[in-house]
Every structure is written in structure tokens, then in C-alpha cells.
Short mmCIF file of C-alpha atoms in Angstrom, two decimals:
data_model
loop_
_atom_site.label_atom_id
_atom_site.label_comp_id
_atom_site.label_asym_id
_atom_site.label_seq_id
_atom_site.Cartn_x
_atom_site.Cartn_y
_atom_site.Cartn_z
CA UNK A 1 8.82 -4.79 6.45
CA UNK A 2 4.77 -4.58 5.84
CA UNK A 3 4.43 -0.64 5.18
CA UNK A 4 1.71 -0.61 8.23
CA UNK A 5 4.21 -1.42 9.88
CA UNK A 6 5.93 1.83 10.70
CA UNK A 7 3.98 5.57 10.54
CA UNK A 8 3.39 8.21 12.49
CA UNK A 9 0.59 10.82 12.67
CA UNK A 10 0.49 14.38 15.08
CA UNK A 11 -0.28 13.48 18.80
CA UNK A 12 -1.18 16.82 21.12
CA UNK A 13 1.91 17.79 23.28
CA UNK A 14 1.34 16.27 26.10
CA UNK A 15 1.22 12.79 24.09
CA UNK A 16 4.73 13.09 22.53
CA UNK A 17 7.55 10.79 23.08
CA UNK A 18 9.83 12.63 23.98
CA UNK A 19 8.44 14.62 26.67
CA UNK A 20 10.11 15.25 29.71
CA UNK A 21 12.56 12.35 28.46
CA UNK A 22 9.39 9.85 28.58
CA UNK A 23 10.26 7.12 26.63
CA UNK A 24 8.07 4.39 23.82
CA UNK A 25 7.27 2.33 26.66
CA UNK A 26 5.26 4.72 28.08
CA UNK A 27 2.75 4.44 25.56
CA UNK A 28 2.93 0.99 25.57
CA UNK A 29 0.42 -0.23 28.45
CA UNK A 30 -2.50 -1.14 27.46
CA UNK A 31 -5.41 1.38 26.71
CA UNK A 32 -8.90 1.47 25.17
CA UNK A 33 -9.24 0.92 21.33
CA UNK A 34 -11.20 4.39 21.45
CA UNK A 35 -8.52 6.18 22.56
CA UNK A 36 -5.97 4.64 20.07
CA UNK A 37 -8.20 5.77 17.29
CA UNK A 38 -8.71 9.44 18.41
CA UNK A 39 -4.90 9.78 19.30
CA UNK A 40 -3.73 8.37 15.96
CA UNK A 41 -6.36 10.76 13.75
CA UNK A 42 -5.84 14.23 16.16
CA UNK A 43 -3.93 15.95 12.98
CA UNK A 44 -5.77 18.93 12.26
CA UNK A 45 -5.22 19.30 8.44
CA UNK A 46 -5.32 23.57 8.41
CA UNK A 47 -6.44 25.46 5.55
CA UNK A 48 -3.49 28.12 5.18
CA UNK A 49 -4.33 29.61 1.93
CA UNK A 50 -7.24 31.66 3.00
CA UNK A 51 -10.12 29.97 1.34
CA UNK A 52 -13.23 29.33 3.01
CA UNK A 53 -15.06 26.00 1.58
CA UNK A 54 -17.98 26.23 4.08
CA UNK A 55 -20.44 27.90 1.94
CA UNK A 56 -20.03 24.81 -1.10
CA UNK A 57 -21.63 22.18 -1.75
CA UNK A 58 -18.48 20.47 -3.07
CA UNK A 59 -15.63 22.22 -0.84
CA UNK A 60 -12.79 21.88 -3.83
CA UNK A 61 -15.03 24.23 -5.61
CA UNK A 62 -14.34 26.85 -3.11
CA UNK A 63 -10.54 27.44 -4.29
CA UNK A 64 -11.67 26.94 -7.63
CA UNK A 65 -14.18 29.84 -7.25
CA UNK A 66 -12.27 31.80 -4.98
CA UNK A 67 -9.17 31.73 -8.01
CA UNK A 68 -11.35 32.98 -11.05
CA UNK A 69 -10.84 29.32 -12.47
CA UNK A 70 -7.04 30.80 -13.09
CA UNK A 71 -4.89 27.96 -12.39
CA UNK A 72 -1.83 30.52 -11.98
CA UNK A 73 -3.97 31.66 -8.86
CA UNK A 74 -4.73 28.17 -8.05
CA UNK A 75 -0.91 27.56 -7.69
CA UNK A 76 -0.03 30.68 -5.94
CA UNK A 77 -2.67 29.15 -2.82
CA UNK A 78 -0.94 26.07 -3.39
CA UNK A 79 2.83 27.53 -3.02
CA UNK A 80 1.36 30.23 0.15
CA UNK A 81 -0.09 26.36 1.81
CA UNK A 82 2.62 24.83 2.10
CA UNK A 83 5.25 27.80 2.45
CA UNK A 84 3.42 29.19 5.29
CA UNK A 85 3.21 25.81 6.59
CA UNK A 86 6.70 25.29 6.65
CA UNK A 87 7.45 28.18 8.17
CA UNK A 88 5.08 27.17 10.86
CA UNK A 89 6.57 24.02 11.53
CA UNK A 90 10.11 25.30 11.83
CA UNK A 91 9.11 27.91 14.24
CA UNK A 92 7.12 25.16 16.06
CA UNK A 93 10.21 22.32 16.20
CA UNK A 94 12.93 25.22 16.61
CA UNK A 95 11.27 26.58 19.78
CA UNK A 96 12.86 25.91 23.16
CA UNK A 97 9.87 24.02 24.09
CA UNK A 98 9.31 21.92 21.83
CA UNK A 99 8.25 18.78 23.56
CA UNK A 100 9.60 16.41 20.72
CA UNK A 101 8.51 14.14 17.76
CA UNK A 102 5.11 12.67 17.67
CA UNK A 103 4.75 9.10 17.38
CA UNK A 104 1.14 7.49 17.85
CA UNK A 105 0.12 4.50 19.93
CA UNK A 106 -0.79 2.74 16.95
CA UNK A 107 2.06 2.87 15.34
CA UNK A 108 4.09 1.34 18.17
CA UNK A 109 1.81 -1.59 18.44
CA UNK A 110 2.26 -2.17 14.87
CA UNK A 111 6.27 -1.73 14.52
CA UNK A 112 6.75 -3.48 17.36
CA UNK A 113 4.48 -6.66 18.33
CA UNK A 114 5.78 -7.46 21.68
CA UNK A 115 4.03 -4.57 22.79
CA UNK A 116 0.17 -6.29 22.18
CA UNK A 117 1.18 -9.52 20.02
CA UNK A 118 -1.58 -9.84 17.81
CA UNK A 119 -2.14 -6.51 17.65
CA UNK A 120 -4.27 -5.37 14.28
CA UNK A 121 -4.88 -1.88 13.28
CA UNK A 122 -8.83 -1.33 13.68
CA UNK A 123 -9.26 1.68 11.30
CA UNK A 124 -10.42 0.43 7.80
CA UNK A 125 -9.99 2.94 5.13
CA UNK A 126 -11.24 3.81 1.65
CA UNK A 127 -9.56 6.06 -1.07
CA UNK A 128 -8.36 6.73 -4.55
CA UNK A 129 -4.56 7.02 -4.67
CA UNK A 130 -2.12 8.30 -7.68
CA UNK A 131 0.60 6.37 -7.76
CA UNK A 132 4.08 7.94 -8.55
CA UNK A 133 5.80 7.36 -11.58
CA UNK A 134 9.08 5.79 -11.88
CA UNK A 135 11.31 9.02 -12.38
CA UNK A 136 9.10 10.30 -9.00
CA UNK A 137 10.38 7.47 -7.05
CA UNK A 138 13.73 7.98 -8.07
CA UNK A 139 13.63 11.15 -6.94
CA UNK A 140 12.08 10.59 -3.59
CA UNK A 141 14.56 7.41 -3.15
CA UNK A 142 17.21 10.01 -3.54
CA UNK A 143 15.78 12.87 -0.41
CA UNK A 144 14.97 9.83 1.75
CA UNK A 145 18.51 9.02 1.47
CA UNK A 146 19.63 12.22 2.19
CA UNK A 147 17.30 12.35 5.53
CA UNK A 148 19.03 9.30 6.47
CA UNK A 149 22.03 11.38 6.95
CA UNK A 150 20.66 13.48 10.29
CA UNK A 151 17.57 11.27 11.01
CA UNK A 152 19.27 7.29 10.61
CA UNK A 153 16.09 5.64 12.38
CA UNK A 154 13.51 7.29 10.49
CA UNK A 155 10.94 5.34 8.84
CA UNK A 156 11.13 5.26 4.75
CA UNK A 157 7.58 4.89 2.90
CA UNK A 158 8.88 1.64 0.65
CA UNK A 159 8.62 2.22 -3.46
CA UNK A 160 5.69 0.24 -3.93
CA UNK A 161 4.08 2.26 -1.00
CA UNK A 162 4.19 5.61 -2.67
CA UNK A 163 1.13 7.45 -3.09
CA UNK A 164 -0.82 11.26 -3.45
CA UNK A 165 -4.34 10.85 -2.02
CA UNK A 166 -6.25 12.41 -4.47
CA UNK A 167 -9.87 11.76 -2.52
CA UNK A 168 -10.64 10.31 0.45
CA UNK A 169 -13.62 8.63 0.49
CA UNK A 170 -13.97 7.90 4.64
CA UNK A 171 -11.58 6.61 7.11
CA UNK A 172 -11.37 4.76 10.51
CA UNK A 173 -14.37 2.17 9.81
CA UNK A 174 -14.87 -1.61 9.96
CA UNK A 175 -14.30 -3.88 7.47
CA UNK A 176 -18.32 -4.61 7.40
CA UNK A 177 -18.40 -0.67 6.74
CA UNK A 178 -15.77 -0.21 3.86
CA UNK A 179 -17.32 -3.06 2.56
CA UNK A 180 -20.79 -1.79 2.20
CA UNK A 181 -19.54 1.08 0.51
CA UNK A 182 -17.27 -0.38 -1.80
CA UNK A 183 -20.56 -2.27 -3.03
CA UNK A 184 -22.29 0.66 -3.09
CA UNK A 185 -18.98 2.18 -5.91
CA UNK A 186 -18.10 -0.57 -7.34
CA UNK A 187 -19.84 -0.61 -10.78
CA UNK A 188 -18.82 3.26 -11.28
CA UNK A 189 -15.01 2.69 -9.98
CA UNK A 190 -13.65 1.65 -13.19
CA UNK A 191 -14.65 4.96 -14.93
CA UNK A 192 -13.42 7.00 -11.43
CA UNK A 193 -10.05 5.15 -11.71
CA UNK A 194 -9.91 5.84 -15.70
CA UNK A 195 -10.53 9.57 -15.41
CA UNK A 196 -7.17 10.59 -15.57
CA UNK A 197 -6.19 9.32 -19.01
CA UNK A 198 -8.62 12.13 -19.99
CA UNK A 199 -8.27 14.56 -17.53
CA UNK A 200 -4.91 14.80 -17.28
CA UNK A 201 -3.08 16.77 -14.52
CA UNK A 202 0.41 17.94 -14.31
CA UNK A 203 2.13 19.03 -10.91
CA UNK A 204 5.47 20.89 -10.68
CA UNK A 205 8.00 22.95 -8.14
CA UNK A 206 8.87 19.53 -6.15
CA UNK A 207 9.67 20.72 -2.47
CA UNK A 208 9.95 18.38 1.21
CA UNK A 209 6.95 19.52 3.40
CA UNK A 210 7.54 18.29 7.56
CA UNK A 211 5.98 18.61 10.91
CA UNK A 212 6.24 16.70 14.02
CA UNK A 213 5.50 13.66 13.36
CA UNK A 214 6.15 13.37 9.17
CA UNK A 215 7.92 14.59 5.74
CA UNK A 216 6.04 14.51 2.02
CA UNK A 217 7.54 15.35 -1.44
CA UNK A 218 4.78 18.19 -1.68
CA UNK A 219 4.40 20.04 -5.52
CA UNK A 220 2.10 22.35 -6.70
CA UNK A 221 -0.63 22.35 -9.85
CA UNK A 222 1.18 23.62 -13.06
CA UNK A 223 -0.22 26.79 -14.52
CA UNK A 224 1.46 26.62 -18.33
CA UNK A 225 5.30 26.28 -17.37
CA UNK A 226 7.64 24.05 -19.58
CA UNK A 227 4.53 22.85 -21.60
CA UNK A 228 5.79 19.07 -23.46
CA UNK A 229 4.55 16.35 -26.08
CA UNK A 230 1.50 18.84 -27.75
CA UNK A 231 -0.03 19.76 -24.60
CA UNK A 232 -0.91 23.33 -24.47
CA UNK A 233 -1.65 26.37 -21.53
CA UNK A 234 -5.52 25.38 -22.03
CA UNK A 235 -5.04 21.69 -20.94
CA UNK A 236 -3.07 23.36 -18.00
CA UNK A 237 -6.22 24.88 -16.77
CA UNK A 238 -7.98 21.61 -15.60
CA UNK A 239 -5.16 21.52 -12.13
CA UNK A 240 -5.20 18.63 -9.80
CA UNK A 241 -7.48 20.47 -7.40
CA UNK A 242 -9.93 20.68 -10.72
CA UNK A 243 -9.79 16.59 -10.47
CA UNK A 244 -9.87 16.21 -6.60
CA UNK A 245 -13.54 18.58 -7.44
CA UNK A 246 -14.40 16.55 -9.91
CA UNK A 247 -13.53 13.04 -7.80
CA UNK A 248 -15.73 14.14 -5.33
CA UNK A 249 -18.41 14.87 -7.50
CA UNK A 250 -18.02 11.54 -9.16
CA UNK A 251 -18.33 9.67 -5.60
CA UNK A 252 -21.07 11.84 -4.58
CA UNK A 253 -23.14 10.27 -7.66
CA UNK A 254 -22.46 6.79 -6.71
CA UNK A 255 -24.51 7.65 -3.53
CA UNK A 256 -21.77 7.50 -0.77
CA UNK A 257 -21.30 10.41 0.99
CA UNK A 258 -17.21 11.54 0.38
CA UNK A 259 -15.84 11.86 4.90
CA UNK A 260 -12.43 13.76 4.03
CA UNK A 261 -10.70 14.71 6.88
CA UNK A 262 -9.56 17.38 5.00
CA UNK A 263 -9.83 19.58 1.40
CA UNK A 264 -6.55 22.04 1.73
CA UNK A 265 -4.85 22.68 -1.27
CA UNK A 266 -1.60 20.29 -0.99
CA UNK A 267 -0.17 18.13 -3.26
CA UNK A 268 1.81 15.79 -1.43
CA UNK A 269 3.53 11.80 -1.12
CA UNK A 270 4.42 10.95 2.75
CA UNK A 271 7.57 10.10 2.18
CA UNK A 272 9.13 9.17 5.67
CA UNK A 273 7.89 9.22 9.12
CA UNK A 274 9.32 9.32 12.98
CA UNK A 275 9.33 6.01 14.77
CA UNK A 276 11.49 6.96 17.76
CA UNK A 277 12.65 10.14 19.38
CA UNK A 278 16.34 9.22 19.76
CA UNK A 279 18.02 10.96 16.69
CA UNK A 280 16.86 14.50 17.42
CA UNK A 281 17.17 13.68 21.25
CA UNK A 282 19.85 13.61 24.20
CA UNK A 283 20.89 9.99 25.56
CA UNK A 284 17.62 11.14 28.17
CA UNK A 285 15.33 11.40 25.74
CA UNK A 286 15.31 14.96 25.55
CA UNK A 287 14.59 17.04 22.75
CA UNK A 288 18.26 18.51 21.50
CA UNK A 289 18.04 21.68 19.62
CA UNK A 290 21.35 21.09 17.93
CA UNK A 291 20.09 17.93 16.61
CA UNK A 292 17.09 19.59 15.32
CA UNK A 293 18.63 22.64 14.11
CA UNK A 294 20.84 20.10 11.67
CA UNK A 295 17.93 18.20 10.44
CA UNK A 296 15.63 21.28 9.44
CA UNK A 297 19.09 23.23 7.63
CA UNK A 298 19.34 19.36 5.52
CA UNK A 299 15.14 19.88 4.82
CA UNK A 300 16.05 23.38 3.43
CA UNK A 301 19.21 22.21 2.10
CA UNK A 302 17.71 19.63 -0.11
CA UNK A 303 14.90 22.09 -0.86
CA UNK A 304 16.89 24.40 -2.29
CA UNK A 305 18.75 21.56 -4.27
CA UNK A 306 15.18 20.88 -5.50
CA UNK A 307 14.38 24.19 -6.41
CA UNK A 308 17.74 24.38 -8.57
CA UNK A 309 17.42 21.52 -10.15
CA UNK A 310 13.93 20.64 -11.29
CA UNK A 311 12.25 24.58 -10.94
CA UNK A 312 11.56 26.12 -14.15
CA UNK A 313 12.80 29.35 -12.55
CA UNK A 314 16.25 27.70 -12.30
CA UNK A 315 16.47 26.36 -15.69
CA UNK A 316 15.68 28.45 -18.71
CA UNK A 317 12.15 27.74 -18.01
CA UNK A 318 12.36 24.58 -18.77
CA UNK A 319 11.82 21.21 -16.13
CA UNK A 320 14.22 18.94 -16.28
CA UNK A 321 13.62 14.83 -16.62
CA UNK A 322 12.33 13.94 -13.01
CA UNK A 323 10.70 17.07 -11.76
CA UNK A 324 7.06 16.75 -12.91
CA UNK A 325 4.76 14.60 -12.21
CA UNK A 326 2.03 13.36 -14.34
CA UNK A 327 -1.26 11.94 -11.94
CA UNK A 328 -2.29 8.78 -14.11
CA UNK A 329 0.85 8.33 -16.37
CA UNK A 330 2.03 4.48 -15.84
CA UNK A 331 -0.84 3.47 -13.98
CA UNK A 332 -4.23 5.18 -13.53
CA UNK A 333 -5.90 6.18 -10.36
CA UNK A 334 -5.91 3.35 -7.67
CA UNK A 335 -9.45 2.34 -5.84
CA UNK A 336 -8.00 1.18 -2.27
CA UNK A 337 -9.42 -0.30 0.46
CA UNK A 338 -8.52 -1.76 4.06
CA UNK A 339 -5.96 -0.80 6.86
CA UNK A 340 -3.91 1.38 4.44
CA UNK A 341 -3.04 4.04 7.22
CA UNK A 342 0.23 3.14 6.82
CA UNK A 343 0.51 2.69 3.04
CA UNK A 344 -1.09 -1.09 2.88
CA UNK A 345 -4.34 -1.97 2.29
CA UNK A 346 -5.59 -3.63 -1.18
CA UNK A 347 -6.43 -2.39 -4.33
CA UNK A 348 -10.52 -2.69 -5.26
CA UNK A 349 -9.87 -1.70 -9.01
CA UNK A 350 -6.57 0.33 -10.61
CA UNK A 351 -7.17 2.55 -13.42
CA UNK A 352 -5.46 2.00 -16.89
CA UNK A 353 -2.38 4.59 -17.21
CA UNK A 354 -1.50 6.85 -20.16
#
């Protein structure tokens, strides 16, 4: 299956699935293009670690600032993100009102084409991706199978599909749009998509990250644990949130102005994503607690395997083989364009790999 095929962003309540044992067909009639588009982007990508970027100029130097250029601080906002986030989350899905997975119009159109046959996705995209390396896909092969066992119809971002989005350049334009810009970038991309064979990034402490609507392998910068292969605590003070700053800074110069939906301090590959309501719901359609209970104790019970198995903590301060992952190593940053929403798109130019 074409990865835009099947993904899922956050709809408000009162849009979800499973509401009220509402089924997919209900979002299935026809409705303005408009609407699609501002149902499918209503995430709102909250700042949990306590860092204001609104008096910056570039907003990844607010963290930066904000952390005394200490990448052990720089972690620590990292690690309170996306802990407080899952604790958020779990609260949110374990409630007795929780109205259910969110699955957006979109996406239904585009994993199943009887609903509007000829159906395209209208939101044209434009980003730099890392790409995972091949021990990082293994891994993530091995928690999506895993989810399988409480969540069987879940969608699984294919291999190939993998990616961290380390800038966003804009999102839901026209082709004519991403075009003009990738014009406007395209004589600089090559040294954008190179930068990471020289500014090399390490991130650590792999942990599952969930809401509504999606999961990601999420990790955090490294701050000088299980240093490898020469590299020293000083190279471990240029973090990944020291590149996303510096990508952004790099764009700027081309003369495009960088249209991120968001700048918190996470680290994360989408990894799988909801396309129906029915595993964590009653033959009506309705939420089950039970069912959801069981698949948020496998997310913590595959966290914790995580945390034993690949945390320095939990191993003589050491990582093992698998549980770090190098932005750039294999393949260098990747220039993409197009409908990539869902993980497709093409590439405008891929950076050389270390």
C-alpha cells in the first residue's frame, strides 16, 4: 500500500469516530475541500517544557538560550516534553469520556477510494527529513509488531517511509506553491542536506510517544552518555535541537520564510497510526475502556522493555547496538517535496551520509 494511503492526525471531539458509536461512514459524505484541510491539520503541537520562543527571532534558539547552551539541560526539556505528554495522553484516553480515536476525513478518502474515487490529497508539503538507519528500523519493526498484538488494524508507517522531521519548511500548499519555493532553495539544498556529515547529532533513551490519533519512536538529544568511535562530550554539545536552529537559519538565508507548525522539543518517527475505531471499541462502536486499558499497559510495557534494554541507565552506562540513533549516518538529510502527509511525497535532493 502507497504510505498516503493510511494516517491519521487529532480531530476535536466532536469529530472522532467513535463517538456516540458513529461510525467511518459518517465522515464519508461529501464536504468542502476547506474543511478537509482544517480538520486534518487541527493538532495543536504544545510546548510542555516551559520555554517560551516568542521573543526569538529563530524560535529553536529559545531552548537553546533558555538551557545555558548545556545540552544535559537541553535533554532534561526534552525527557519533561514528552513525559508530561504521555502522562497527558493516558489521562486523556483512560477517562470515562473519552469519545474515541481520531481519524481525519482525509485519511478515509485516501485508504479507502470508494468513498470519493479519484480522490487526491490537496495539501502539498515541503521539508527536510532524517531518515532512520537500518538498526532504527529494526527496532521500530520490532514495537510495531508488538502493537499489533492489542491494536491488529492499526496502520504501520512502511520501512522505506520512516522519517524524523528535522524542519519544516511550510505545509498544506499547491503544487504551483511548493514549487516556487523549491526554486527559490534549490541551489543551497545540497549544502542543507550535507550538513549533517559535519554537524553530527546523536539521539538516545528510545521511548513510544501516543495520543489519539498516533504513536512515534520519540528519543531525546544525547548529553555525553556512552560516547563511541573518537567522538567526545564536546561534539555532544551541538544536540539535534542545535541543528533544527541551525536548519532554520540555513532556510531563512535562501529567502523563504520557514511556516512550522510547530518548534517543541521532540525527537520523534510516526511510527503507526489509527485507521478505524474497532479494536479499542465495543461491536457498537463504542469506546471500551478494557480495550484501552490493555493497549496503553503494552505502550508502557514495551517502554519499559526499551528503557532496559537500550538506556544507558540500564546497562553499565553503556548503549547497546540499536538504541542510538545517528541523524545523517547512511544517508544524509532528505529535501522532500509533494503530498508527503502521509509519508510519500518525492525527494528534491538527499544528502550524502557518513
Amino acid at each position: 500500500m502507497h504510505p498516503n494511503k493510511r494516517e491519521a492526525k487529532d480531530l476535536p471531539n466532536h469529530q472522532s469516530i467513535a463517538v456516540k458509536g458513529i461510525n467511518e461512514c459518517d465522515l464519508a459524505s461529501p464536504v468542502d475541500i476547506k474543511y478537509l484541510i482544517k480538520m486534518s491539520t487541527a493538532n495543536v503541537f504544545e510546548d510542555l517544557s516551559g520555554v517560551s520562543t516568542s521573543s526569538f527571532s529563530n524560535p529553536y534558539q529559545a531552548l537553546i538560550s533558555a538551557c545555558n547552551d548545556d545540552p544535559a539541560q537541553i535533554q532534561a526539556k526534552y525527557a519533561l516534553h514528552r513525559t508530561t505528554r504521555n502522562s497527558q495522553q493516558k489521562a486523556k484516553m483512560l477517562d470515562v469520556n473519552f469519545p474515541g480515536v481520531s481519524i481525519d476525513p482525509i485519511l478515509l478518502r485516501l485508504s479507502d477510494p470508494s468513498i470519493e474515487p479519484g480522490y487526491v490529497d490537496p495539501r502539498h508539503c515541503l521539508v527536510f527529513w532524517g531518515r532512520p538507519t537500518t538498526k532504527i528500523k529494526d527496532l521500530i519493526h520490532r514495537v510495531q509488531q508488538e502493537l499489533l498484538t492489542v491494536a491488529p488494524n492499526m496502520w504501520l508507517m512502511p520501512r522505506d517511509c520512516q522519517h524524523i522531521t528535522a524542519l519544516e519548511v511550510t505545509h498544506s500548499k499547491t503544487t504551483e506553491e511548493i514549487q516556487s519555493l523549491v526554486e527559490q532553495m534549490r541551489e543551497k539544498a545540497p549544502a542543507i542536506t550535507d550538513y549533517t556529515r559535519k554537524h553530527r547529532v546523536r539521539l538516545i533513551k528510545p521511548t513510544i510517544g501516543y495520543d489519539a490519533s498516533a504513536l512515534a519512536l520519540s528519543f531525546v538529544p544525547a548529553a555525553g552518555e556512552a560516547l563511541q568511535d573518537g567522538r567526545t562530550v564536546a561534539d555532544d554539545k551541538f544536540t539535534y535541537h542545535h541543528l533544527r536552529r541551525d536548519l532554520f537559519d540555513l532556510c531563512q538565508d535562501t529567502g523563504v520564510a520557514v511556516d512550522s507548525r510547530y518548534v517543541v522539543p521532540s525527537s520523534h518517527l510516526t511510527i503507526g497510526r489509527f485507521i478505524t475505531p474497532k479494536d479499542l471499541a465495543d461491536d457498537n462502536g463504542v469506546p471500551d475502556p478494557v480495550k484501552m486499558a490493555a493497549f496503553i499497559n503494552k505502550i508502557e510495557e514495551i517502554n519499559a522493555w526499551l528503557e532496559e534494554e537500550f538506556w544507558p541507565e540500564h546497562n553499565d552506562g553503556k548503549i547497546p547496538d540499536g538504541g542510538e540513533f545517528n541523524l545523517g549516518e547512511e544517508t544524509g538529510l532528505d529535501f522532500r517535496m509533494g503530498t508527503l502527509w502521509y509519508g510519500g511525497g518525492e525527494s528534491v535532493h538527499r544528502g550524502e551520509g557518513f
